[in-house]
C-alpha atoms as one frame of an Amber mdcrd trajectory, in Angstrom:
protein
 -35.306  72.642  16.009 -33.345  70.647  13.479 -32.823  67.031  14.409 -31.548
  63.938  12.684 -31.970  60.719  14.614 -30.623  57.366  13.498 -32.037  54.067
  14.629 -31.899  50.397  13.736 -28.373  49.495  14.705 -27.541  46.360  16.589
 -25.479  43.211  16.799 -25.689  40.743  13.931 -23.676  37.878  12.541 -21.715
  38.116   9.316 -23.938  37.615   6.310 -27.045  38.978   7.984 -28.875  42.224
   7.289 -29.898  45.398   9.057 -31.945  48.389   8.038 -31.008  51.753   9.486
 -33.427  54.660   9.596 -32.808  58.374   9.895 -35.673  60.609  10.945 -34.989
  64.201   9.954 -37.144  67.012  11.283 -37.247  70.768  11.743 -36.239  71.626
   8.198 -37.448  71.435   4.633 -35.150  68.789   3.243 -36.051  68.761  -0.438
 -32.993  70.743  -1.506 -30.551  68.766   0.668 -28.207  65.945  -0.120 -28.602
  63.265   2.533 -25.982  60.684   3.251 -24.692  57.948   5.482 -21.213  57.927
   6.972 -19.604  55.506   9.370 -16.740  55.620  11.812 -14.968  52.711  13.440
 -13.005  53.216  16.670  -9.693  54.921  16.000 -10.456  55.441  12.324 -11.557
  58.351  10.194 -15.170  58.894   9.320 -15.850  57.448   5.894 -18.546  57.910
   3.325 -21.015  55.074   2.860 -23.908  56.195   0.675 -25.789  59.305  -0.382
 -29.179  60.183  -1.752 -28.845  63.528  -3.476 -31.378  66.312  -3.716 -31.912
  65.467  -7.388 -32.686  61.846  -6.593 -29.470  60.116  -7.547 -27.614  57.666
  -5.327 -23.906  57.277  -4.711 -22.197  54.393  -2.921 -18.736  53.773  -1.596
 -16.956  50.969  -3.408 -16.742  49.001  -0.176 -20.533  48.708   0.109 -21.637
  48.769  -3.519 -23.860  45.822  -4.293 -24.556  45.172  -0.616 -26.034  48.415
   0.718 -28.942  50.435  -0.624 -30.129  53.854   0.490 -33.591  55.136  -0.239
 -36.115  57.641   1.001 -39.701  57.256   2.065 -41.344  60.128   0.214 -44.298
  60.279   2.590 -42.353  60.501   5.838 -39.095  61.959   4.580 -37.186  59.253
   6.405 -33.994  58.067   4.765 -32.976  54.438   5.093 -29.860  52.378   4.682
 -30.515  48.732   3.880 -27.391  46.742   4.676 -27.164  43.196   3.345 -24.374
  40.630   3.465 -22.815  42.388   6.413 -19.145  41.818   7.143 -17.162  42.317
  10.350 -15.417  45.253   8.691 -18.787  47.004   8.510 -18.693  47.373  12.291
 -18.897  51.081  13.091 -21.102  53.850  14.328 -23.293  54.924  11.435 -24.323
  58.546  11.040 -26.837  60.214   8.803 -26.084  63.688   7.539 -27.660  66.401
   5.416 -26.100  69.132   3.324 -27.490  72.220   1.661 -26.953  71.744  -2.029
 -24.505  69.247  -3.438 -22.077  67.544  -1.088 -22.009  63.877  -2.087 -19.027
  62.236  -0.361 -17.571  65.357   1.240 -18.194  65.084   4.976 -17.013  68.636
   5.598 -19.813  69.997   3.438 -22.607  68.408   5.454 -24.494  70.787   7.705
 -26.456  68.499  10.010 -25.548  65.229  11.649 -27.272  62.650  13.745 -25.737
  61.236  16.882 -25.148  57.839  15.304 -26.318  54.279  15.737 -23.961  51.424
  16.471 -23.638  48.443  14.157 -21.613  45.450  15.265 -21.059  42.496  12.956
 -19.616  39.376  14.514 -17.694  36.743  12.593
C-alpha cells in the first residue's frame, strides 16, 4: 500500500528550528516530484518547497533562505529543515508526491500524507 507519513512537528518559539520528515513507502518514487505544502486554519493550502524528480529544488518566496528540503538517498525519506521559524509558519505541514512534473501545483499531486502540526509561538 502507498503511504506517506510526516513526522517531526511540534511547538517551538520564534527563531527556533524544526526538521520534518516524510517517510514514503509502497511505491517506486524515483520518477515523482515530492513536495511540502502547509495549511493554516481557515486558509488555503499553500506550496512550501519541492524536490523534483530530476533533483532540482523549488521554494516559496515566503520560506526561501529559511527552509531547505532534501532527500536521504539511502532511505528515500524527504526532509524539510525549517530555520528561523516565525509565528506565520504555524500550520499543518503535508508531504505530497506527484507522477511526473508538478512543482507548486497541489492539484497535480497524487499522494498525500496526513500532516504534522507545527506551532510557532511569539
